[in-house]
Short mmCIF file of C-alpha atoms and ligand atoms in Angstrom, two decimals:
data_model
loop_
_atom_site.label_atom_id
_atom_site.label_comp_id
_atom_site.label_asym_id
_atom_site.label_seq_id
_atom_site.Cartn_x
_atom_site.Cartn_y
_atom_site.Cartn_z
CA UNK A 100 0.00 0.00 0.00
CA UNK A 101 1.36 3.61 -0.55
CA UNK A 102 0.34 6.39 1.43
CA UNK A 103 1.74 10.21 0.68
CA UNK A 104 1.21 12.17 3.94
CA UNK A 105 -1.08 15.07 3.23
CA UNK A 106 0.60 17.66 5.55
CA UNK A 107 4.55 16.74 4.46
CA UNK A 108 3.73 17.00 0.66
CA UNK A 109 4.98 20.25 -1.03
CA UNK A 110 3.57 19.22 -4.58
CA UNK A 111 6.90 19.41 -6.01
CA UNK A 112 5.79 16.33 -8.85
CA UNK A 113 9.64 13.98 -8.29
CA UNK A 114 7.36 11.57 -7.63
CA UNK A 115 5.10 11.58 -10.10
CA UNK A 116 7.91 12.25 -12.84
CA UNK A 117 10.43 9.70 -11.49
CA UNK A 118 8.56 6.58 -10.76
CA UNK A 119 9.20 3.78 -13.35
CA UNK A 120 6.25 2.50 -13.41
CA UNK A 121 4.12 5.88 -13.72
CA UNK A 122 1.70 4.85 -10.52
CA UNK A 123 1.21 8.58 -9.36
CA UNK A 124 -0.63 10.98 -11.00
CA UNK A 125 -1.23 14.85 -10.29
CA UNK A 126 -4.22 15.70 -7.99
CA UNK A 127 -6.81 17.96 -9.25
CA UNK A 128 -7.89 19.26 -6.09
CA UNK A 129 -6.35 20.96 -3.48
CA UNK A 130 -4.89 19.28 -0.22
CA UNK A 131 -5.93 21.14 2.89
CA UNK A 132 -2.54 22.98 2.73
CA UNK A 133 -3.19 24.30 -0.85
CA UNK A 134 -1.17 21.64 -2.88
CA UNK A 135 -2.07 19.52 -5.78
CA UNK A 136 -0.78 16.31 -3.34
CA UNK A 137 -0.05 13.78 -6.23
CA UNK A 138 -2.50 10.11 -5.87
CA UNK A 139 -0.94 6.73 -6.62
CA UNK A 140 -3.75 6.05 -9.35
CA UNK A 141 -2.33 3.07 -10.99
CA UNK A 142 -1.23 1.47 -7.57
CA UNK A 143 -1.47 -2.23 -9.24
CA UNK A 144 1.45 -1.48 -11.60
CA UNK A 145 3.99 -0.41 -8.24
CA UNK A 146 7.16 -2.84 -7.99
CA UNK A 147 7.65 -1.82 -4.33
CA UNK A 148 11.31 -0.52 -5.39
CA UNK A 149 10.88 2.34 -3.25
CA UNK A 150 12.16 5.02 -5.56
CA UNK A 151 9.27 7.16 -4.72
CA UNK A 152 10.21 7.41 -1.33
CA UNK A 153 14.01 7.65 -1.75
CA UNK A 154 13.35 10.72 -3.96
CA UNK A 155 10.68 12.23 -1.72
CA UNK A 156 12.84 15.54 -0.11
CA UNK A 157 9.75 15.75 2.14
CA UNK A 158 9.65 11.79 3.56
CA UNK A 159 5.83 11.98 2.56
CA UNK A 160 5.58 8.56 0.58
CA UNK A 161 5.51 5.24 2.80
CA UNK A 162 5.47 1.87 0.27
CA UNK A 163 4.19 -1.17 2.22
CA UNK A 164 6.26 -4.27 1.04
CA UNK A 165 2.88 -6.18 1.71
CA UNK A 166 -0.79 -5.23 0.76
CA UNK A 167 -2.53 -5.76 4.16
CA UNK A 168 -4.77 -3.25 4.95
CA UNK A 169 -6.59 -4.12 7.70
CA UNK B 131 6.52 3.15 12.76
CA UNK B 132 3.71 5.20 12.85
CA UNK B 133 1.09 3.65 9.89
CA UNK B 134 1.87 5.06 6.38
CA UNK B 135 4.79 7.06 7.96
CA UNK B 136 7.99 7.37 5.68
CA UNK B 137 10.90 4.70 6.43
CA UNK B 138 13.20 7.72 7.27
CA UNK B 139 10.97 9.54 9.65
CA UNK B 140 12.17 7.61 12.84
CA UNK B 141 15.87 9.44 11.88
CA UNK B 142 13.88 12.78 11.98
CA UNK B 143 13.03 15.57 14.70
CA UNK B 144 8.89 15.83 12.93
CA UNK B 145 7.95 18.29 15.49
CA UNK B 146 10.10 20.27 13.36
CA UNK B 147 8.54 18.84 9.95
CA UNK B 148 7.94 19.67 7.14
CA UNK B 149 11.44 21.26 6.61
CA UNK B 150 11.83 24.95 5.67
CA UNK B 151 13.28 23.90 2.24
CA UNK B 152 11.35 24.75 -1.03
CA UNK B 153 9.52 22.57 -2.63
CA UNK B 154 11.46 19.95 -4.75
CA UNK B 155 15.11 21.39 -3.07
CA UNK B 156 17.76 18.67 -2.90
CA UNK B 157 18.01 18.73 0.40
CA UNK B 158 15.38 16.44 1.13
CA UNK B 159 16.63 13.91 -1.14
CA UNK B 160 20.42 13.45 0.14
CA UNK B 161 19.09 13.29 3.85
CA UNK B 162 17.31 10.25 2.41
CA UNK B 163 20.47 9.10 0.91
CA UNK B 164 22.40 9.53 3.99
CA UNK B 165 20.32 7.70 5.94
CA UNK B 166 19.73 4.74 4.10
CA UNK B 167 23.78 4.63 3.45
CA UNK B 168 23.58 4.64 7.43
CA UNK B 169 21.67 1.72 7.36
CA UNK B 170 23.78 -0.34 4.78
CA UNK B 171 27.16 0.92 6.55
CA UNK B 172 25.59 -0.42 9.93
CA UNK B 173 26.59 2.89 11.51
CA UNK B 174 25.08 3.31 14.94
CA UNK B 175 22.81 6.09 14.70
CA UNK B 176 23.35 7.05 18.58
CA UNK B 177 26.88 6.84 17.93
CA UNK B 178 26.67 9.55 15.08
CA UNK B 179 27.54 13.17 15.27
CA UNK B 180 26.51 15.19 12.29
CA UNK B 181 28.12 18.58 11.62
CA UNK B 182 27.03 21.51 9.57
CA UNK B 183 28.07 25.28 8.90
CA UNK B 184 25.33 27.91 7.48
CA UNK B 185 23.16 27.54 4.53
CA UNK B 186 20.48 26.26 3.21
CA UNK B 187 22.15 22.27 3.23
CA UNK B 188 23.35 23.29 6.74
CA UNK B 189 20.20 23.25 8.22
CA UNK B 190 19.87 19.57 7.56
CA UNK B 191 21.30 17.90 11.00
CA UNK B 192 19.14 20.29 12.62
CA UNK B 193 16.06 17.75 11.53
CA UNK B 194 17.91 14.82 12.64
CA UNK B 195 17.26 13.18 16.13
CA UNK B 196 21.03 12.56 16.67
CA UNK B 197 23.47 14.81 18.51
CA UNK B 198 24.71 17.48 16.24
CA UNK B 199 26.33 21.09 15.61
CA UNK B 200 24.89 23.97 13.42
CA UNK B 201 28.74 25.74 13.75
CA UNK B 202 29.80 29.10 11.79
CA UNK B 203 29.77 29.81 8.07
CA UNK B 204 32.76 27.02 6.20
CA UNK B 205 34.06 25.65 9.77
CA UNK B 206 32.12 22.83 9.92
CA UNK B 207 35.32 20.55 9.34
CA UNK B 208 37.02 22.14 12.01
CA UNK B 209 34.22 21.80 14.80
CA UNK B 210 33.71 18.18 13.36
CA UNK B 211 37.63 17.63 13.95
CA UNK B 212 37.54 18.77 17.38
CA UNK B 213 34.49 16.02 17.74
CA UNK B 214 36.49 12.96 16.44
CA UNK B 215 39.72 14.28 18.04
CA UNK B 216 37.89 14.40 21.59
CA UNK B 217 36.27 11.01 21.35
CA UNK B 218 37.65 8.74 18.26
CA UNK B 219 34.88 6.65 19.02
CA UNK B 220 32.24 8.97 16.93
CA UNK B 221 31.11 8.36 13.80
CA UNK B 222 31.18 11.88 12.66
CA UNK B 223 29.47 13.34 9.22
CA UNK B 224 29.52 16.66 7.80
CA UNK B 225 26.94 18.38 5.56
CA UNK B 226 28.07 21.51 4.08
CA UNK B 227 27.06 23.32 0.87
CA UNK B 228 29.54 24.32 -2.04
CA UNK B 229 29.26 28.25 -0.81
CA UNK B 230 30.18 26.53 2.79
CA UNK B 231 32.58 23.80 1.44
CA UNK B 232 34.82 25.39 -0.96
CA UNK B 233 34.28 28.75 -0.62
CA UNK B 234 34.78 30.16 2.72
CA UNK B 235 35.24 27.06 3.89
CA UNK B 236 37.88 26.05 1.62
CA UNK B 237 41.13 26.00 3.26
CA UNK B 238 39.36 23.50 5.86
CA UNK B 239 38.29 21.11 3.64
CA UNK B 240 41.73 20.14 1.97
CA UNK B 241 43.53 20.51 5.26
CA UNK B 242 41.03 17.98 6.47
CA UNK B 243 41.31 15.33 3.75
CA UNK B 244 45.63 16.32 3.56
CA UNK B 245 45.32 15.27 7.33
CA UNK B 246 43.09 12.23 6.67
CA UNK B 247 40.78 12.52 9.43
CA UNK B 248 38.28 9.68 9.46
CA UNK B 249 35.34 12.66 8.44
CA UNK B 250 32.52 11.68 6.39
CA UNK B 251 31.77 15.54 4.20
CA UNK B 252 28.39 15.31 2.34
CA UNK B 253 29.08 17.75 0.06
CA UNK B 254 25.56 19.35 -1.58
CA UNK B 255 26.49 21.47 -4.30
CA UNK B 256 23.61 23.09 -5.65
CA UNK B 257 26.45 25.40 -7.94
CA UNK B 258 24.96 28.58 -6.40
CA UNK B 259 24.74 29.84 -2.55
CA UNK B 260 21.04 28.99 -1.59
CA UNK B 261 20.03 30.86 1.61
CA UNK B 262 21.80 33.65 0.87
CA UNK B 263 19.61 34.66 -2.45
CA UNK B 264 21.59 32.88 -5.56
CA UNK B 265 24.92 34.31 -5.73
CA UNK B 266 27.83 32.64 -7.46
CA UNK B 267 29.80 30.41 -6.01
CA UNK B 268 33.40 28.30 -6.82
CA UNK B 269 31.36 25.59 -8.29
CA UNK B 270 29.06 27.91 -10.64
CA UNK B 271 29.73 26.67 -14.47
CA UNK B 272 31.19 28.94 -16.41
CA UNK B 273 28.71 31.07 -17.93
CA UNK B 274 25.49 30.19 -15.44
CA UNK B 275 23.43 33.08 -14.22
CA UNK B 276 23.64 34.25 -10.78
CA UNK B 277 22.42 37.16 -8.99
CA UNK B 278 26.04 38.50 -8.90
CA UNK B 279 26.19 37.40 -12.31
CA UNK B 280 23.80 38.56 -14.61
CA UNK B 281 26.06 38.19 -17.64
CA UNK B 282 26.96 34.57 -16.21
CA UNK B 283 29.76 33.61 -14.40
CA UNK B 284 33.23 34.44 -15.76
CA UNK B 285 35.09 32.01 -13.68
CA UNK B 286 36.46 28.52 -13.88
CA UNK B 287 34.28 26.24 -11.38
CA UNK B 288 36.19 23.83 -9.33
CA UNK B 289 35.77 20.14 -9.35
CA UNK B 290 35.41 19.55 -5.96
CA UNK B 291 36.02 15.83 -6.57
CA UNK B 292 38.94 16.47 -8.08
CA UNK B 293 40.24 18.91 -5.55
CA UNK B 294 39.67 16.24 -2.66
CA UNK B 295 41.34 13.58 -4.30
CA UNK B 296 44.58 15.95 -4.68
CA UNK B 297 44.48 16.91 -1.47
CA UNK B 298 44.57 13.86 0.33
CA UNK B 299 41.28 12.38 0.49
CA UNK B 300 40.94 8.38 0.88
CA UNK B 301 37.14 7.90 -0.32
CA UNK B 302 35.84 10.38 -2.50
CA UNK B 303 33.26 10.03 -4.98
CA UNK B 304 30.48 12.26 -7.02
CA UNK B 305 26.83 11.41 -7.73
CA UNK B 306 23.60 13.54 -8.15
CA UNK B 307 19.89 13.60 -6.89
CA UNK B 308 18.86 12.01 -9.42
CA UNK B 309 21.04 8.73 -8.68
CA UNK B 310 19.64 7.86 -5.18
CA UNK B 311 21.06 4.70 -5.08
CA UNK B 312 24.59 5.17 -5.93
CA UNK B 313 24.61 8.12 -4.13
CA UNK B 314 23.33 5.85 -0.83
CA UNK B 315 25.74 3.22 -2.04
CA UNK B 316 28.68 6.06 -1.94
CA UNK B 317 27.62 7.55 1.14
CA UNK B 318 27.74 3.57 2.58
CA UNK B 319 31.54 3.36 1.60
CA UNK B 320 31.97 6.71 3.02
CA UNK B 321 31.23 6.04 6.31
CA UNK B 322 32.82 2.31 6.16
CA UNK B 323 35.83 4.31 5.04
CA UNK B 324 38.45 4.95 7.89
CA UNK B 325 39.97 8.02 7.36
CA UNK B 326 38.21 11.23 5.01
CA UNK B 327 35.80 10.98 2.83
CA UNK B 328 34.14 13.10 0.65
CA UNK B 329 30.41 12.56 -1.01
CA UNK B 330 29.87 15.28 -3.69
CA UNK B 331 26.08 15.46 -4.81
CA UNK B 332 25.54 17.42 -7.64
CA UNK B 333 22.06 19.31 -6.27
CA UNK B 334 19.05 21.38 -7.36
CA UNK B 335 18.51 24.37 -5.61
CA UNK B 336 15.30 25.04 -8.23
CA UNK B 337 14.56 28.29 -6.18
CA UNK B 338 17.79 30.31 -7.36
CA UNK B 339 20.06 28.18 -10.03
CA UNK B 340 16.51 27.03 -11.65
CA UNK B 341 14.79 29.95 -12.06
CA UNK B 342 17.61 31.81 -12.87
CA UNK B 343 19.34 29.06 -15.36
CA UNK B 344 15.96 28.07 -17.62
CA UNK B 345 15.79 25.03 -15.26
CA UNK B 346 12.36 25.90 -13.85
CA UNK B 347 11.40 23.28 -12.48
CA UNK B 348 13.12 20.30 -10.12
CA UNK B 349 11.45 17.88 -12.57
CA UNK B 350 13.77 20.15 -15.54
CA UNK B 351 16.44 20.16 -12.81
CA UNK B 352 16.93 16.18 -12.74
CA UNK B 353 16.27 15.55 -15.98
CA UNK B 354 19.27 17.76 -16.96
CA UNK B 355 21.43 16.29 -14.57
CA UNK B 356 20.45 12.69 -15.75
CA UNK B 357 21.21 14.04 -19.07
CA UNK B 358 24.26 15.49 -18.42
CA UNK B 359 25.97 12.34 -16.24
CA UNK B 360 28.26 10.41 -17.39
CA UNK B 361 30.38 7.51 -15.71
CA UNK B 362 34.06 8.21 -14.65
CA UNK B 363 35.52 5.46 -16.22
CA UNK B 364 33.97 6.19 -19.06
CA UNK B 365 35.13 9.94 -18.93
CA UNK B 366 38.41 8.84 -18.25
CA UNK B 367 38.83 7.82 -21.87
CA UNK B 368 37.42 11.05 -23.33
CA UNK B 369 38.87 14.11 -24.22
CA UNK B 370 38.16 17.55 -22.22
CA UNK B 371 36.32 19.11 -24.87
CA UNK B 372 33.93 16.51 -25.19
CA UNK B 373 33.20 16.68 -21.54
CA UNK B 374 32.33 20.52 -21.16
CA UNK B 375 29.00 20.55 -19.72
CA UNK B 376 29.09 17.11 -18.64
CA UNK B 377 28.47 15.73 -14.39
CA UNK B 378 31.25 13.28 -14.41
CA UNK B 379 29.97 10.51 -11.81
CA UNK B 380 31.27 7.91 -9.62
CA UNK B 381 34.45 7.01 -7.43
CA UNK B 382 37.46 9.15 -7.50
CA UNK B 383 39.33 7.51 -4.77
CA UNK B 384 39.45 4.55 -2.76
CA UNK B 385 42.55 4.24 -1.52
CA UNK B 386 43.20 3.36 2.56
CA UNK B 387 45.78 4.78 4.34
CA UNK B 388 47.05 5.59 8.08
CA UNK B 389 44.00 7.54 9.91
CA UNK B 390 44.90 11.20 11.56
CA UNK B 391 43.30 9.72 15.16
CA UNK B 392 44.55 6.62 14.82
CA UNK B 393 47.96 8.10 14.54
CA UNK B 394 47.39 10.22 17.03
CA UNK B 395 46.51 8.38 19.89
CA UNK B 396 49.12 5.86 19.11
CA UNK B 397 51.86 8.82 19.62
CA UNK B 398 49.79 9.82 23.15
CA UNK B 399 49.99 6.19 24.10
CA UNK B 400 53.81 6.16 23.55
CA UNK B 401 55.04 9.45 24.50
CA UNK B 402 52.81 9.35 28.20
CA UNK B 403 54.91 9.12 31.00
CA UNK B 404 52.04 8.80 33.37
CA UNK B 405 50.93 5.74 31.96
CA UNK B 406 47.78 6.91 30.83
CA UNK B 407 47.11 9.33 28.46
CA UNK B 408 44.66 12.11 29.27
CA UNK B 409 44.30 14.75 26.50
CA UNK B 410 42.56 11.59 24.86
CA UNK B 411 39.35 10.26 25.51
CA UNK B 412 39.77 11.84 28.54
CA UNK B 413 36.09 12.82 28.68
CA UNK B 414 35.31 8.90 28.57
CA UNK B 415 37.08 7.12 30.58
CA UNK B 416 34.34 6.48 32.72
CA UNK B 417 32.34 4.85 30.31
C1 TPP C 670 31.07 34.54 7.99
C2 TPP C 670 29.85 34.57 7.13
N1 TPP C 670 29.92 35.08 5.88
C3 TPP C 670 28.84 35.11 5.09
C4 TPP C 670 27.64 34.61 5.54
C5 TPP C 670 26.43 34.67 4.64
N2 TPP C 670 26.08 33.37 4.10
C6 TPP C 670 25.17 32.58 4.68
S1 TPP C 670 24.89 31.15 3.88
C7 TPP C 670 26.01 31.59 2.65
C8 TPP C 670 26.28 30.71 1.47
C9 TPP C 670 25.36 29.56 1.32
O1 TPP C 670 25.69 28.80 0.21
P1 TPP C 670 26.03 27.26 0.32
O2 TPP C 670 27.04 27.01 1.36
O3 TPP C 670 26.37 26.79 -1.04
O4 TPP C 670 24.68 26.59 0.85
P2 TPP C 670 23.21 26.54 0.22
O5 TPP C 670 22.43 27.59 0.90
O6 TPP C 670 23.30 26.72 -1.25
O7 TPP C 670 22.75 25.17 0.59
C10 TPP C 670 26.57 32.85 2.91
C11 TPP C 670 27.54 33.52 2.06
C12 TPP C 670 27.59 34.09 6.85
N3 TPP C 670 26.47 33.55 7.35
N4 TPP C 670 28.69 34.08 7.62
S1 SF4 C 671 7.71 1.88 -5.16
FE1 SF4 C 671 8.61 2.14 -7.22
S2 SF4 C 671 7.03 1.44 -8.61
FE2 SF4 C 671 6.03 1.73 -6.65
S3 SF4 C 671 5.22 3.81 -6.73
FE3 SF4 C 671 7.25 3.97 -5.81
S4 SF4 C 671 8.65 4.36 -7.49
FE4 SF4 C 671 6.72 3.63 -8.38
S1 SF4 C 672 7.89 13.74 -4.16
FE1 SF4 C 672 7.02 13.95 -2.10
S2 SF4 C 672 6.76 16.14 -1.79
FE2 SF4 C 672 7.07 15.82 -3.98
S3 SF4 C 672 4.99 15.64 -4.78
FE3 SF4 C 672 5.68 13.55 -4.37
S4 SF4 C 672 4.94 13.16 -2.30
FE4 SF4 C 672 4.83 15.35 -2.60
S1 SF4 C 673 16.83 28.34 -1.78
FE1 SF4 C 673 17.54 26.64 -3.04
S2 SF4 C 673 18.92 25.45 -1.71
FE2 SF4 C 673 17.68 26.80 -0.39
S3 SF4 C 673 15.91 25.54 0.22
FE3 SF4 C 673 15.30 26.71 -1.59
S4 SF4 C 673 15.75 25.33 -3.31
FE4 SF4 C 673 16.87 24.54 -1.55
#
């Protein structure tokens, strides 16, 4: 599972550039801090490499090796 | 771990989150870096000590929830020699910007890797001083825009790789933000290394050298510097003129030799006539 924290996000888009396999895409609304926080749309096509968060400079993306959500 | 928290955030201070950098700044990307080199270099992150003088990359130990030192503009190598001389036992790590490193800071860093203190320097050179509102600084490429260059920058930059490596350094190597895991890798066999090292990372500063270099965005920033990279050994084979405007990336040095500490304390143990030296670890004897 991927989760991008809301209130660490500054919009800056590495993510969605940089990610192999294209999973994020741009929001079109505003997070509740003004920013167009990107959304892991195509989350079936992420090979947990963990680029996403590597990149990150704000440590808002978390990849879960495994897809429990409780 | 807090659910759906990043894997780095138990390394961070986040009552002082988010960070005052701007949005897509380098900063963010080589604390990641560092700290997942940490973790593949086994360093004990209660034994580390991180260092830093003033600017924008200076700020970063400041968000880190190990002991550290926000010291004086360019002496960040001297404080951070004092640490390791006091107490060997440190692992001690230095983040310092180009304007920092090589600027005013200069004469430090090569006495530092001549002396071949076991020092790990993360080196973020964004080419341009960042806090201070985009002047030029020794790394600028020739003909870049800068607020004190609005014609661009006259100067020769230096090659802070290459000015380590001459001076003395024993692990030295050069990677960018937009090669997270060599750059982790590099920062790994910096801190194995005993003795200096020195982890260049070509940077964006999108804020300043961006806006002010038709690099508007950080997204145009790494792509450039993806671009622009090309392998040492590969460079190695070229001629100069083909490599204008070219990051040359990778190791520069890897060569062990006697540690500055090491030596050191070896001389203490020698020359003491009381049998045990003091000026040494003298703080932690107790321990
Ligand atoms: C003795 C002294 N001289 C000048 C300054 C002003 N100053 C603050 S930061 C800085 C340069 C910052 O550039 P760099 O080290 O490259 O770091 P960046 O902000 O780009 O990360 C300067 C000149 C200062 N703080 N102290
Ligand atoms: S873990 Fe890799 S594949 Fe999955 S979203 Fe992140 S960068 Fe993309
Ligand atoms: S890389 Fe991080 S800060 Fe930038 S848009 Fe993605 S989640 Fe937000
Ligand atoms: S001014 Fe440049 S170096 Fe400083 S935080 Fe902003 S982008 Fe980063």
């Amino acid at each position: 599972m991927i989760t991008v924290n809301e209130n660490l996000c500054k919009g800056c888009n590495l993510c969605t550039e940089f990610c192999p396999q294209k999973v994020y895409k741009e929001s079109e609304k505003l997070g509740k801090k003004g920013i167009h926080v990107p959304v892991p749309v195509d989350e079936e096509k992420c090979k947990k490499c963990g680029l996403c968060a590597l990149m990150c400079p704000d440590q808002a993306i978390r990849v879960d090796e495994e897809d429990n959500d409780e | 771990m807090v659910k759906g928290e990043s894997p780095f955030m138990k390394y961070l201070r986040r009552d002082r989150l988010p960070t005052i950098f701007c949005a897509g700044c380098g900063n963010g990307i080589v604390m990641n870096t560092f700290f997942n080199g940490m973790e593949m270099a086994e360093v004990d992150f209660d034994n580390l000590i991180l260092v830093s003088g003033i600017g924008c990359s200076s700020r970063i130990p400041g968000y880190v929830a190990c002991d550290s030192l926000h010291t004086t503009h360019g002496r960040p190598i001297s404080f951070a020699t004092g640490i390791k001389l006091a107490n060997p036992e440190h692992d001690v790590a230095v983040f310092s910007g180009d304007g920092d490193a090589a600027a005013i800071g200069g004469n430090h860093l090569i006495h530092g890797a001549r002396r071949n203190i076991d020092i790990t320097v993360v080196c973020i050179n964004n080419s341009i001083y960042g806090m201070t509102g985009g002047q030029i600084s020794p790394t600028s490429p020739k003909g870049s825009y800068g607020t004190t260059a609005p014609y661009g920058a006259l100067e020769r930059p230096f090659s802070l790789a290459d000015l380590v490596t001459a001076a003395g350094g024993t692990y030295v190597a050069r990677w960018t933000t937009a090669h997270p895991i060599q750059l982790s890798k590099a920062i790994k066999y910096g801190l194995q290394n005993k003795g200096f090292s020195f982890i260049e990372v070509i940077s964006q500063c999108p804020t300043y050298y961006g806006r002010k270099n038709k690099l508007r965005s950080p997204i145009d920033m790494l792509n450039w510097m993806k671009e622009s990279s090309i392998n040492k050994r590969r460079a190695d084979k070229m001629e100069e003129e083909e490599l204008q405007e070219k990051i040359i990336v990778g190791e520069f040095q890897k060569k062990p030799e006697p540690e500055f500490t090491e030596k050191l304390c070896k001389l203490l143990e020698e020359q003491c006539v009381t049998g045990k030296p003091t000026a040494i670890r003298s703080a932690y004897q107790e321990d």
